[in-house]
mmCIF file of C-alpha atoms and ligand atoms in Angstrom:
data_model
loop_
_atom_site.group_PDB
_atom_site.id
_atom_site.type_symbol
_atom_site.label_atom_id
_atom_site.label_comp_id
_atom_site.label_asym_id
_atom_site.label_seq_id
_atom_site.Cartn_x
_atom_site.Cartn_y
_atom_site.Cartn_z
ATOM 1 C CA MET A 1 177.737 -52.745 12.494
ATOM 2 C CA GLY A 2 179.293 -54.096 15.725
ATOM 3 C CA LYS A 3 178.951 -57.709 16.852
ATOM 4 C CA SER A 4 175.508 -59.178 16.243
ATOM 5 C CA MET A 5 172.902 -57.346 18.227
ATOM 6 C CA LYS A 6 170.706 -60.091 19.594
ATOM 7 C CA ASN A 7 168.162 -58.062 21.567
ATOM 8 C CA GLU A 8 167.675 -55.790 24.540
ATOM 9 C CA ASN A 9 168.986 -58.562 26.741
ATOM 10 C CA GLU A 10 172.445 -57.652 25.500
ATOM 11 C CA ALA A 11 172.080 -54.730 27.882
ATOM 12 C CA ILE A 12 171.090 -56.803 30.899
ATOM 13 C CA ILE A 13 173.532 -55.998 33.676
ATOM 14 C CA ARG A 14 175.214 -59.049 35.212
ATOM 15 C CA ASP A 15 176.128 -59.263 38.866
ATOM 16 C CA GLU A 16 179.759 -58.417 38.133
ATOM 17 C CA GLU A 17 178.825 -54.990 36.760
ATOM 18 C CA LEU A 18 176.538 -54.396 39.723
ATOM 19 C CA ARG A 19 179.388 -55.326 42.069
ATOM 20 C CA TRP A 20 181.656 -52.866 40.246
ATOM 21 C CA LEU A 21 179.069 -50.117 40.680
ATOM 22 C CA LEU A 22 178.451 -50.838 44.371
ATOM 23 C CA ASN A 23 182.189 -50.788 45.025
ATOM 24 C CA ALA A 24 182.743 -47.610 42.993
ATOM 25 C CA ILE A 25 179.947 -45.815 44.894
ATOM 26 C CA GLN A 26 181.688 -46.640 48.182
ATOM 27 C CA GLU A 27 185.139 -45.743 46.876
ATOM 28 C CA VAL A 28 184.055 -42.361 45.504
ATOM 29 C CA ALA A 29 182.037 -41.652 48.652
ATOM 30 C CA LYS A 30 185.286 -41.785 50.651
ATOM 31 C CA THR A 31 186.520 -38.732 48.698
ATOM 32 C CA GLY A 32 183.624 -36.680 50.071
ATOM 33 C CA ILE A 33 184.716 -36.914 53.702
ATOM 34 C CA ARG A 34 186.586 -33.712 54.625
ATOM 35 C CA PRO A 35 189.331 -33.584 57.290
ATOM 36 C CA ASP A 36 186.757 -32.031 59.659
ATOM 37 C CA GLY A 37 184.516 -35.071 59.150
ATOM 38 C CA LEU A 38 181.794 -33.253 57.199
ATOM 39 C CA TYR A 39 180.640 -35.158 54.074
ATOM 40 C CA TRP A 40 180.758 -32.445 51.385
ATOM 41 C CA ARG A 41 182.447 -32.655 47.968
ATOM 42 C CA ALA A 42 182.425 -29.015 46.944
ATOM 43 C CA SER A 43 183.643 -27.886 43.524
ATOM 44 C CA TYR A 44 187.375 -27.270 42.989
ATOM 45 C CA THR A 45 188.348 -28.597 46.424
ATOM 46 C CA PRO A 46 190.769 -31.401 47.397
ATOM 47 C CA GLU A 47 187.692 -33.640 47.841
ATOM 48 C CA ASP A 48 186.661 -32.865 44.243
ATOM 49 C CA ALA A 49 190.194 -33.502 42.967
ATOM 50 C CA ALA A 50 190.243 -36.900 44.691
ATOM 51 C CA ALA A 51 186.949 -37.859 43.053
ATOM 52 C CA VAL A 52 188.194 -36.641 39.654
ATOM 53 C CA ALA A 53 191.294 -38.823 39.946
ATOM 54 C CA LEU A 54 189.151 -41.887 40.652
ATOM 55 C CA LEU A 55 186.599 -41.137 37.924
ATOM 56 C CA LYS A 56 189.389 -40.483 35.411
ATOM 57 C CA SER A 57 190.900 -43.911 36.196
ATOM 58 C CA TYR A 58 187.499 -45.595 35.835
ATOM 59 C CA MET A 59 186.937 -43.884 32.474
ATOM 60 C CA GLU A 60 190.367 -44.903 31.197
ATOM 61 C CA GLN A 61 189.853 -48.500 32.372
ATOM 62 C CA ALA A 62 186.603 -48.478 30.355
ATOM 63 C CA GLY A 63 188.606 -47.537 27.249
ATOM 64 C CA MET A 64 187.748 -43.827 27.208
ATOM 65 C CA ARG A 65 189.857 -40.855 26.183
ATOM 66 C CA VAL A 66 189.489 -38.172 28.878
ATOM 67 C CA PHE A 67 189.585 -34.388 28.768
ATOM 68 C CA PHE A 68 188.396 -31.385 30.795
ATOM 69 C CA ASP A 69 186.399 -28.442 29.515
ATOM 70 C CA ALA A 70 186.641 -24.772 30.542
ATOM 71 C CA VAL A 71 184.957 -25.173 33.938
ATOM 72 C CA GLY A 72 186.524 -28.557 34.758
ATOM 73 C CA ASN A 73 183.747 -30.920 33.678
ATOM 74 C CA LEU A 74 185.488 -34.275 33.225
ATOM 75 C CA HIS A 75 184.665 -35.974 29.882
ATOM 76 C CA GLY A 76 185.325 -39.625 28.944
ATOM 77 C CA VAL A 77 184.972 -40.429 25.225
ATOM 78 C CA LEU A 78 184.313 -43.787 23.552
ATOM 79 C CA GLN A 79 185.009 -42.894 19.930
ATOM 80 C CA GLY A 80 182.295 -44.084 17.561
ATOM 81 C CA LYS A 81 182.319 -44.589 13.804
ATOM 82 C CA SER A 82 180.610 -41.223 13.532
ATOM 83 C CA GLU A 83 181.452 -37.950 15.266
ATOM 84 C CA GLN A 84 177.864 -37.571 16.447
ATOM 85 C CA VAL A 85 177.841 -37.697 20.247
ATOM 86 C CA ILE A 86 175.494 -39.289 22.729
ATOM 87 C CA MET A 87 176.304 -37.850 26.161
ATOM 88 C CA ALA A 88 175.470 -39.401 29.534
ATOM 89 C CA GLY A 89 176.376 -38.374 33.058
ATOM 90 C CA SER A 90 175.491 -36.207 36.015
ATOM 91 C CA HIS A 91 177.127 -33.993 38.646
ATOM 92 C CA ARG A 92 180.052 -34.835 40.939
ATOM 93 C CA ASP A 93 179.525 -32.208 43.648
ATOM 94 C CA THR A 94 177.337 -32.772 46.702
ATOM 95 C CA VAL A 95 175.408 -30.698 49.204
ATOM 96 C CA ARG A 96 176.781 -30.402 52.747
ATOM 97 C CA SER A 97 176.195 -33.684 54.653
ATOM 98 C CA GLY A 98 174.674 -35.035 51.468
ATOM 99 C CA GLY A 99 174.431 -38.579 50.161
ATOM 100 C CA LYS A 100 176.543 -40.991 48.128
ATOM 101 C CA TYR A 101 174.110 -41.350 45.208
ATOM 102 C CA ASP A 102 172.894 -37.849 44.253
ATOM 103 C CA GLY A 103 174.742 -37.071 40.996
ATOM 104 C CA MET A 104 177.543 -39.594 41.368
ATOM 105 C CA LEU A 105 175.235 -42.531 40.565
ATOM 106 C CA GLY A 106 174.602 -41.045 37.113
ATOM 107 C CA ILE A 107 178.309 -40.738 36.389
ATOM 108 C CA LEU A 108 179.311 -44.198 37.617
ATOM 109 C CA SER A 109 176.336 -45.899 35.905
ATOM 110 C CA ALA A 110 177.241 -44.228 32.621
ATOM 111 C CA ILE A 111 180.886 -45.349 32.902
ATOM 112 C CA CYS A 112 179.805 -48.876 33.879
ATOM 113 C CA SER A 113 177.218 -49.375 31.132
ATOM 114 C CA ALA A 114 179.287 -47.653 28.428
ATOM 115 C CA GLY A 115 182.323 -49.781 29.282
ATOM 116 C CA ARG A 116 180.309 -52.960 29.332
ATOM 117 C CA LEU A 117 178.546 -52.289 26.033
ATOM 118 C CA TYR A 118 181.900 -51.420 24.428
ATOM 119 C CA GLN A 119 183.376 -54.695 25.709
ATOM 120 C CA ARG A 120 180.486 -56.776 24.367
ATOM 121 C CA LEU A 121 179.494 -54.929 21.207
ATOM 122 C CA GLY A 122 182.708 -53.250 20.073
ATOM 123 C CA GLN A 123 182.966 -49.744 18.655
ATOM 124 C CA PRO A 124 179.689 -47.812 18.784
ATOM 125 C CA GLU A 125 178.116 -46.264 15.694
ATOM 126 C CA LYS A 126 177.889 -42.902 17.485
ATOM 127 C CA THR A 127 180.491 -41.548 19.894
ATOM 128 C CA LEU A 128 179.510 -42.098 23.527
ATOM 129 C CA GLU A 129 180.724 -39.401 25.923
ATOM 130 C CA VAL A 130 180.385 -39.641 29.712
ATOM 131 C CA VAL A 131 180.579 -36.441 31.726
ATOM 132 C CA ALA A 132 181.195 -35.710 35.434
ATOM 133 C CA ILE A 133 179.736 -32.240 35.864
ATOM 134 C CA VAL A 134 180.870 -29.561 38.327
ATOM 135 C CA GLU A 135 178.830 -27.282 40.600
ATOM 136 C CA GLU A 136 175.251 -28.544 40.172
ATOM 137 C CA GLU A 137 174.322 -28.021 43.817
ATOM 138 C CA SER A 138 175.507 -24.397 44.177
ATOM 139 C CA SER A 139 176.625 -25.556 47.617
ATOM 140 C CA ARG A 140 179.938 -23.687 47.412
ATOM 141 C CA PHE A 141 178.948 -20.811 45.080
ATOM 142 C CA ILE A 142 175.344 -20.076 46.145
ATOM 143 C CA ALA A 143 174.357 -18.035 43.089
ATOM 144 C CA SER A 144 176.230 -20.236 40.580
ATOM 145 C CA ASN A 145 173.039 -21.850 39.278
ATOM 146 C CA TYR A 146 174.315 -24.993 37.512
ATOM 147 C CA ILE A 147 177.418 -23.529 35.818
ATOM 148 C CA GLY A 148 178.753 -26.991 34.881
ATOM 149 C CA SER A 149 175.808 -28.018 32.712
ATOM 150 C CA CYS A 150 175.272 -24.433 31.551
ATOM 151 C CA ASN A 151 178.834 -24.533 30.228
ATOM 152 C CA LEU A 152 178.026 -27.819 28.429
ATOM 153 C CA ALA A 153 174.925 -26.197 26.950
ATOM 154 C CA GLY A 154 176.818 -23.063 25.924
ATOM 155 C CA THR A 155 174.564 -20.943 28.145
ATOM 156 C CA MET A 156 177.016 -20.081 30.935
ATOM 157 C CA PRO A 157 177.387 -16.295 31.126
ATOM 158 C CA ALA A 158 181.032 -15.128 31.337
ATOM 159 C CA SER A 159 179.931 -13.031 34.328
ATOM 160 C CA ALA A 160 179.356 -16.272 36.303
ATOM 161 C CA PHE A 161 183.115 -16.697 36.639
ATOM 162 C CA ALA A 162 183.085 -13.705 38.993
ATOM 163 C CA ILE A 163 180.641 -15.352 41.432
ATOM 164 C CA THR A 164 182.382 -15.868 44.774
ATOM 165 C CA ASP A 165 182.054 -18.344 47.625
ATOM 166 C CA ALA A 166 181.686 -17.448 51.316
ATOM 167 C CA ASP A 167 185.440 -16.709 51.478
ATOM 168 C CA GLY A 168 185.335 -14.350 48.496
ATOM 169 C CA ILE A 169 187.077 -16.791 46.134
ATOM 170 C CA SER A 170 185.683 -16.493 42.586
ATOM 171 C CA ILE A 171 184.746 -19.426 40.367
ATOM 172 C CA GLN A 172 187.482 -18.234 37.997
ATOM 173 C CA ASP A 173 190.184 -18.374 40.680
ATOM 174 C CA ALA A 174 188.912 -21.643 42.165
ATOM 175 C CA ALA A 175 188.724 -23.324 38.734
ATOM 176 C CA ALA A 176 192.154 -22.007 37.677
ATOM 177 C CA SER A 177 193.772 -23.081 40.957
ATOM 178 C CA ALA A 178 192.288 -26.552 40.410
ATOM 179 C CA GLY A 179 194.083 -26.603 37.051
ATOM 180 C CA TYR A 180 191.174 -25.854 34.739
ATOM 181 C CA GLN A 181 191.066 -23.214 31.999
ATOM 182 C CA GLY A 182 188.342 -20.955 33.434
ATOM 183 C CA MET A 183 187.364 -18.043 31.212
ATOM 184 C CA PRO A 184 185.970 -18.028 28.533
ATOM 185 C CA PRO A 185 182.997 -20.405 28.903
ATOM 186 C CA ASP A 186 182.509 -23.040 26.174
ATOM 187 C CA ARG A 187 180.026 -22.641 23.330
ATOM 188 C CA ALA A 188 177.161 -25.095 22.720
ATOM 189 C CA ARG A 189 178.404 -28.100 20.775
ATOM 190 C CA GLU A 190 177.049 -29.042 17.340
ATOM 191 C CA ASP A 191 177.945 -32.727 17.755
ATOM 192 C CA ILE A 192 175.822 -33.593 20.804
ATOM 193 C CA GLN A 193 172.695 -35.459 19.665
ATOM 194 C CA HIS A 194 171.226 -36.460 23.055
ATOM 195 C CA PHE A 195 171.887 -36.226 26.785
ATOM 196 C CA VAL A 196 170.789 -38.916 29.268
ATOM 197 C CA GLU A 197 170.978 -38.679 33.070
ATOM 198 C CA LEU A 198 170.337 -41.550 35.445
ATOM 199 C CA HIS A 199 169.522 -40.106 38.880
ATOM 200 C CA ILE A 200 167.973 -41.110 42.198
ATOM 201 C CA GLU A 201 164.362 -39.953 42.532
ATOM 202 C CA GLN A 202 165.064 -38.113 45.786
ATOM 203 C CA GLY A 203 161.411 -38.623 46.690
ATOM 204 C CA GLY A 204 159.182 -41.518 47.746
ATOM 205 C CA VAL A 205 156.835 -42.073 44.799
ATOM 206 C CA LEU A 206 158.616 -45.044 43.145
ATOM 207 C CA GLU A 207 159.085 -46.784 46.486
ATOM 208 C CA ALA A 208 155.438 -46.217 47.472
ATOM 209 C CA GLU A 209 154.210 -47.570 44.147
ATOM 210 C CA LYS A 210 156.829 -50.354 44.102
ATOM 211 C CA LYS A 211 158.138 -49.237 40.709
ATOM 212 C CA GLN A 212 161.751 -49.857 39.665
ATOM 213 C CA ILE A 213 162.155 -46.998 37.163
ATOM 214 C CA GLY A 214 160.907 -43.410 36.874
ATOM 215 C CA ILE A 215 160.731 -41.955 33.357
ATOM 216 C CA VAL A 216 160.810 -38.178 33.752
ATOM 217 C CA THR A 217 158.725 -35.974 31.455
ATOM 218 C CA SER A 218 159.442 -32.567 33.013
ATOM 219 C CA ILE A 219 161.489 -30.760 35.664
ATOM 220 C CA MET A 220 159.844 -28.284 38.033
ATOM 221 C CA GLY A 221 160.421 -24.559 37.724
ATOM 222 C CA GLN A 222 162.733 -23.135 40.404
ATOM 223 C CA TRP A 223 162.816 -19.634 41.902
ATOM 224 C CA GLY A 224 165.475 -18.951 44.527
ATOM 225 C CA GLY A 225 167.549 -16.304 46.241
ATOM 226 C CA SER A 226 167.786 -14.504 49.562
ATOM 227 C CA VAL A 227 166.077 -11.765 51.575
ATOM 228 C CA VAL A 228 168.226 -9.337 53.617
ATOM 229 C CA LEU A 229 166.748 -7.304 56.496
ATOM 230 C CA ARG A 230 168.878 -4.408 57.832
ATOM 231 C CA GLY A 231 168.295 -2.933 61.308
ATOM 232 C CA LYS A 232 170.449 -1.112 63.818
ATOM 233 C CA GLN A 233 173.149 -3.028 65.689
ATOM 234 C CA ASN A 234 173.207 -2.244 69.393
ATOM 235 C CA HIS A 235 173.804 -3.503 72.932
ATOM 236 C CA ALA A 236 171.480 -6.323 74.007
ATOM 237 C CA GLY A 237 171.292 -5.066 77.577
ATOM 238 C CA THR A 238 171.103 -1.290 77.452
ATOM 239 C CA THR A 239 168.740 -0.809 74.475
ATOM 240 C CA PRO A 240 165.055 -0.605 75.523
ATOM 241 C CA MET A 241 162.731 -2.762 73.402
ATOM 242 C CA LYS A 242 160.760 0.196 72.024
ATOM 243 C CA LEU A 243 163.966 1.923 70.830
ATOM 244 C CA ARG A 244 165.254 -1.086 68.917
ATOM 245 C CA GLN A 245 165.496 -1.592 65.159
ATOM 246 C CA ASP A 246 165.913 -5.347 65.471
ATOM 247 C CA PRO A 247 165.618 -7.254 62.128
ATOM 248 C CA VAL A 248 164.988 -10.628 63.845
ATOM 249 C CA PRO A 249 161.313 -10.326 64.870
ATOM 250 C CA VAL A 250 160.549 -8.811 61.459
ATOM 251 C CA MET A 251 162.271 -11.722 59.739
ATOM 252 C CA ALA A 252 160.295 -14.172 61.865
ATOM 253 C CA SER A 253 156.974 -12.550 60.845
ATOM 254 C CA PHE A 254 158.076 -12.357 57.200
ATOM 255 C CA ILE A 255 158.936 -16.071 57.088
ATOM 256 C CA HIS A 256 155.750 -17.038 58.957
ATOM 257 C CA ASP A 257 153.646 -15.040 56.464
ATOM 258 C CA MET A 258 155.464 -16.658 53.492
ATOM 259 C CA PHE A 259 154.558 -20.178 54.650
ATOM 260 C CA SER A 260 150.959 -19.152 55.488
ATOM 261 C CA ARG A 261 150.467 -17.716 51.985
ATOM 262 C CA VAL A 262 151.961 -20.808 50.301
ATOM 263 C CA LYS A 263 149.795 -23.246 52.310
ATOM 264 C CA PRO A 264 146.671 -23.058 50.041
ATOM 265 C CA TYR A 265 148.897 -24.085 47.081
ATOM 266 C CA GLU A 266 150.901 -26.748 48.894
ATOM 267 C CA ASP A 267 149.833 -29.451 46.427
ATOM 268 C CA GLU A 268 151.267 -27.504 43.514
ATOM 269 C CA MET A 269 154.365 -25.888 44.933
ATOM 270 C CA VAL A 270 157.020 -26.175 47.633
ATOM 271 C CA LEU A 271 158.859 -23.525 49.663
ATOM 272 C CA THR A 272 162.070 -24.025 51.628
ATOM 273 C CA VAL A 273 164.030 -21.657 53.848
ATOM 274 C CA GLY A 274 167.336 -23.540 54.011
ATOM 275 C CA LYS A 275 169.719 -21.013 55.540
ATOM 276 C CA ILE A 276 169.240 -18.203 58.080
ATOM 277 C CA GLU A 277 172.118 -15.917 59.054
ATOM 278 C CA LEU A 278 172.537 -13.067 61.561
ATOM 279 C CA PHE A 279 175.325 -10.503 61.556
ATOM 280 C CA PRO A 280 177.444 -10.149 63.677
ATOM 281 C CA GLY A 281 175.935 -13.264 65.286
ATOM 282 C CA SER A 282 176.836 -12.603 68.937
ATOM 283 C CA VAL A 283 174.584 -13.485 71.855
ATOM 284 C CA ASN A 284 174.633 -10.013 73.415
ATOM 285 C CA VAL A 285 174.331 -7.929 70.218
ATOM 286 C CA ILE A 286 171.115 -6.809 68.526
ATOM 287 C CA PRO A 287 171.928 -7.829 64.924
ATOM 288 C CA ASP A 288 172.784 -5.304 62.275
ATOM 289 C CA ARG A 289 171.255 -7.550 59.666
ATOM 290 C CA ALA A 290 169.415 -10.824 59.191
ATOM 291 C CA SER A 291 169.164 -12.848 55.985
ATOM 292 C CA PHE A 292 167.478 -16.027 54.809
ATOM 293 C CA THR A 293 167.412 -18.025 51.583
ATOM 294 C CA PHE A 294 164.231 -19.047 49.786
ATOM 295 C CA ASP A 295 163.805 -21.955 47.356
ATOM 296 C CA ILE A 296 160.428 -22.133 45.562
ATOM 297 C CA ARG A 297 159.525 -24.977 43.157
ATOM 298 C CA SER A 298 156.432 -25.507 40.999
ATOM 299 C CA ALA A 299 155.493 -27.110 37.706
ATOM 300 C CA SER A 300 153.473 -23.933 37.110
ATOM 301 C CA GLN A 301 155.318 -20.874 35.823
ATOM 302 C CA GLU A 302 152.322 -18.756 36.931
ATOM 303 C CA LEU A 303 152.492 -20.000 40.531
ATOM 304 C CA GLY A 304 156.239 -19.372 40.675
ATOM 305 C CA SER A 305 155.840 -15.825 39.391
ATOM 306 C CA ARG A 306 152.983 -15.258 41.836
ATOM 307 C CA ALA A 307 155.204 -16.442 44.697
ATOM 308 C CA MET A 308 157.876 -13.914 43.730
ATOM 309 C CA ARG A 309 155.234 -11.161 43.743
ATOM 310 C CA MET A 310 154.145 -12.342 47.216
ATOM 311 C CA LEU A 311 157.717 -11.773 48.449
ATOM 312 C CA GLU A 312 157.581 -8.213 47.171
ATOM 313 C CA GLU A 313 154.220 -7.626 48.919
ATOM 314 C CA LEU A 314 155.712 -8.865 52.198
ATOM 315 C CA ARG A 315 158.778 -6.663 51.693
ATOM 316 C CA ASP A 316 156.522 -3.625 51.316
ATOM 317 C CA LYS A 317 154.412 -4.722 54.315
ATOM 318 C CA TYR A 318 157.388 -5.066 56.667
ATOM 319 C CA SER A 319 159.684 -2.293 55.463
ATOM 320 C CA LYS A 320 158.604 0.199 58.104
ATOM 321 C CA LYS A 321 161.522 0.495 60.547
ATOM 322 C CA ILE A 322 163.587 -2.204 58.860
ATOM 323 C CA GLU A 323 165.106 -1.982 55.366
ATOM 324 C CA ILE A 324 164.336 -5.151 53.388
ATOM 325 C CA GLU A 325 165.981 -6.260 50.111
ATOM 326 C CA ILE A 326 164.979 -9.273 47.988
ATOM 327 C CA ILE A 327 167.970 -10.689 46.056
ATOM 328 C CA PRO A 328 166.734 -13.175 43.412
ATOM 329 C CA ALA A 329 169.563 -15.602 42.525
ATOM 330 C CA TRP A 330 167.913 -17.913 40.013
ATOM 331 C CA GLU A 331 164.678 -18.317 38.114
ATOM 332 C CA ASP A 332 164.448 -21.470 36.006
ATOM 333 C CA ALA A 333 161.201 -22.085 34.103
ATOM 334 C CA PRO A 334 159.673 -25.595 34.133
ATOM 335 C CA VAL A 335 161.432 -27.773 31.526
ATOM 336 C CA LEU A 336 159.937 -30.439 29.231
ATOM 337 C CA LEU A 337 162.211 -33.413 28.427
ATOM 338 C CA ASP A 338 162.447 -35.262 25.103
ATOM 339 C CA SER A 339 159.097 -36.996 24.388
ATOM 340 C CA THR A 340 160.568 -39.440 21.861
ATOM 341 C CA GLY A 341 163.115 -40.491 24.469
ATOM 342 C CA VAL A 342 160.353 -40.939 27.055
ATOM 343 C CA ARG A 343 158.538 -43.287 24.660
ATOM 344 C CA ASP A 344 161.725 -45.207 23.768
ATOM 345 C CA ILE A 345 162.654 -45.709 27.419
ATOM 346 C CA GLU A 346 159.090 -46.785 28.217
ATOM 347 C CA GLU A 347 159.189 -49.382 25.422
ATOM 348 C CA LEU A 348 162.564 -50.679 26.622
ATOM 349 C CA CYS A 349 161.234 -50.987 30.186
ATOM 350 C CA ARG A 350 158.357 -53.070 28.880
ATOM 351 C CA LYS A 351 160.654 -55.306 26.783
ATOM 352 C CA LEU A 352 163.013 -55.766 29.733
ATOM 353 C CA GLY A 353 160.160 -56.437 32.144
ATOM 354 C CA LEU A 354 161.022 -53.450 34.343
ATOM 355 C CA SER A 355 158.175 -51.803 36.252
ATOM 356 C CA TYR A 356 158.126 -48.061 35.628
ATOM 357 C CA ARG A 357 156.218 -44.853 36.161
ATOM 358 C CA ILE A 358 156.023 -41.716 34.043
ATOM 359 C CA MET A 359 156.607 -38.751 36.359
ATOM 360 C CA THR A 360 157.860 -35.193 36.861
ATOM 361 C CA SER A 361 160.937 -34.183 38.858
ATOM 362 C CA GLY A 362 160.646 -31.930 41.921
ATOM 363 C CA ALA A 363 164.422 -31.747 42.081
ATOM 364 C CA GLY A 364 166.521 -29.699 39.720
ATOM 365 C CA HIS A 365 169.050 -31.482 37.525
ATOM 366 C CA ASP A 366 171.802 -30.691 35.038
ATOM 367 C CA SER A 367 169.364 -32.051 32.473
ATOM 368 C CA GLN A 368 167.170 -28.949 32.806
ATOM 369 C CA ASN A 369 170.000 -26.934 31.240
ATOM 370 C CA MET A 370 171.002 -29.559 28.687
ATOM 371 C CA ALA A 371 167.341 -29.773 27.588
ATOM 372 C CA GLN A 372 167.469 -26.095 26.530
ATOM 373 C CA VAL A 373 169.837 -27.095 23.702
ATOM 374 C CA TYR A 374 169.913 -30.891 23.211
ATOM 375 C CA PRO A 375 167.194 -33.625 23.319
ATOM 376 C CA THR A 376 167.458 -34.762 26.939
ATOM 377 C CA ASN A 377 166.045 -37.532 29.151
ATOM 378 C CA VAL A 378 166.200 -38.338 32.848
ATOM 379 C CA ILE A 379 165.708 -41.806 34.321
ATOM 380 C CA PHE A 380 165.035 -42.271 38.054
ATOM 381 C CA VAL A 381 165.722 -45.133 40.427
ATOM 382 C CA PRO A 382 163.986 -45.263 43.831
ATOM 383 C CA SER A 383 165.311 -43.575 46.980
ATOM 384 C CA GLU A 384 164.755 -45.574 50.157
ATOM 385 C CA ASP A 385 162.240 -43.748 52.406
ATOM 386 C CA GLY A 386 162.308 -40.987 49.772
ATOM 387 C CA VAL A 387 165.363 -39.516 51.505
ATOM 388 C CA SER A 388 167.995 -37.395 49.728
ATOM 389 C CA HIS A 389 170.339 -34.468 50.448
ATOM 390 C CA ASP A 390 171.136 -36.408 53.606
ATOM 391 C CA GLU A 391 173.738 -39.033 54.528
ATOM 392 C CA ARG A 392 170.888 -41.570 54.907
ATOM 393 C CA GLU A 393 170.450 -41.441 51.102
ATOM 394 C CA PHE A 394 170.259 -45.058 49.821
ATOM 395 C CA THR A 395 169.114 -47.080 46.805
ATOM 396 C CA LYS A 396 168.810 -50.880 46.984
ATOM 397 C CA PRO A 397 171.261 -52.912 44.829
ATOM 398 C CA GLU A 398 168.393 -54.531 42.918
ATOM 399 C CA ASP A 399 167.095 -51.061 42.034
ATOM 400 C CA LEU A 400 170.584 -49.980 40.965
ATOM 401 C CA GLN A 401 170.738 -53.067 38.721
ATOM 402 C CA ALA A 402 167.411 -52.123 37.112
ATOM 403 C CA GLY A 403 168.681 -48.570 36.576
ATOM 404 C CA LEU A 404 171.921 -49.792 35.041
ATOM 405 C CA THR A 405 169.997 -52.176 32.799
ATOM 406 C CA ILE A 406 167.640 -49.569 31.376
ATOM 407 C CA LEU A 407 170.469 -47.051 30.946
ATOM 408 C CA SER A 408 172.518 -49.694 29.108
ATOM 409 C CA ALA A 409 169.590 -50.642 26.915
ATOM 410 C CA TYR A 410 168.908 -46.985 26.063
ATOM 411 C CA LEU A 411 172.581 -46.194 25.370
ATOM 412 C CA LYS A 412 172.775 -49.350 23.234
ATOM 413 C CA LYS A 413 169.768 -48.130 21.230
ATOM 414 C CA LEU A 414 171.194 -44.614 20.844
ATOM 415 C CA CYS A 415 174.820 -45.563 20.127
ATOM 416 C CA TRP A 416 175.023 -49.081 18.744
ATOM 417 C CA GLU A 417 171.901 -49.321 16.592
HETATM 418 O O1 HGY B 501 168.241 -28.411 44.377
HETATM 419 C C1 HGY B 501 168.093 -29.324 43.582
HETATM 420 O O2 HGY B 501 166.978 -29.719 43.277
HETATM 421 C C2 HGY B 501 169.296 -30.006 43.009
HETATM 422 O O3 HGY B 501 169.694 -31.001 43.924
HETATM 423 N N1 HGY B 501 170.375 -29.071 42.786
HETATM 424 MN MN1 MN B 502 171.097 -32.592 44.764
HETATM 425 MN MN1 MN B 503 171.383 -34.235 41.782
#
């Protein structure tokens, strides 16, 4: 066994580790600023490569052996006495004009706590592997649907490599040009015993209840995709209103109806239309086609399925003069996380005197895919004003310290005991 394990306080994070984390968050954030000023670290881009270089150096400084898997997930390994693996991490990509903490906090906290435990307790019993996961946000490849963690879980379909971004570049070509293997996807691993993800809450519950830690029991179901409405492109000035086949007013009614029908269930589900596009998109042209994305979330599989049927009803209602196509892109059932892990983390919070709340996650996470194959847990820290997916995203240093402490204590329990 490693050096004497006094108690959970071995995992308490000192100010020097917190300072390292605060500095690393700022350093990595700089890699997300594109030449055009937009904050967006998209997969397989120069911004991603810059973050990978930094994360790789942090992992090596922590004593880890690093490697990349087929899709370019970056792995840092602290070899244990046994080959059994405890994995911790999160995603390294961001949404457009996103925040510094979403995803990256989970990676940096895992590197920080793993390195510190290794320093203080020596070689772990089980191998501890930190992972910086690609393409969780689908912000570059809209229909990619979590390919990074699906590859880790052995559930990534080979067909996903053909998914293209807005410029027609496939995941295969983007990954290969970034120096990664690409096809074929990896198989599920036999050696992974548990996956843990520290993540910002991205909501306001912990802050409102003045709780330091969220212990997540389940992740909402997610149904998403796009709706395309095709009309007849024509001149904006010479085409009389009654002769038009304009998709825009139909789209407006369709979207209005969607929100009206969701309203009675607004305590059990959420609906977002995040992107609306018109083609060709000129002021003086009646569009040929209009499209919008939909993102539906609910803890209830039944409500999610009912929402998809509602879309079909609206398509049939409005497909008179306008052709309407629903293109589902993902459908992820609600996911339960590891109940033993929830209990262990709860007990550690109590021992460490950390205030906590058991809760569900409205946001999707890589953990929802890992949980299909490996026992998986998610730990939240508060988001100031409940803001996320926005550059205002922020978590107070004292809350980061609490998150680091509970992650360290849990990794100590899983790897060193
Ligand atoms: O959309 C989500 O919930 C996650 O940020 N990908
Ligand atoms: Mn996100
Ligand atoms: Mn995230």
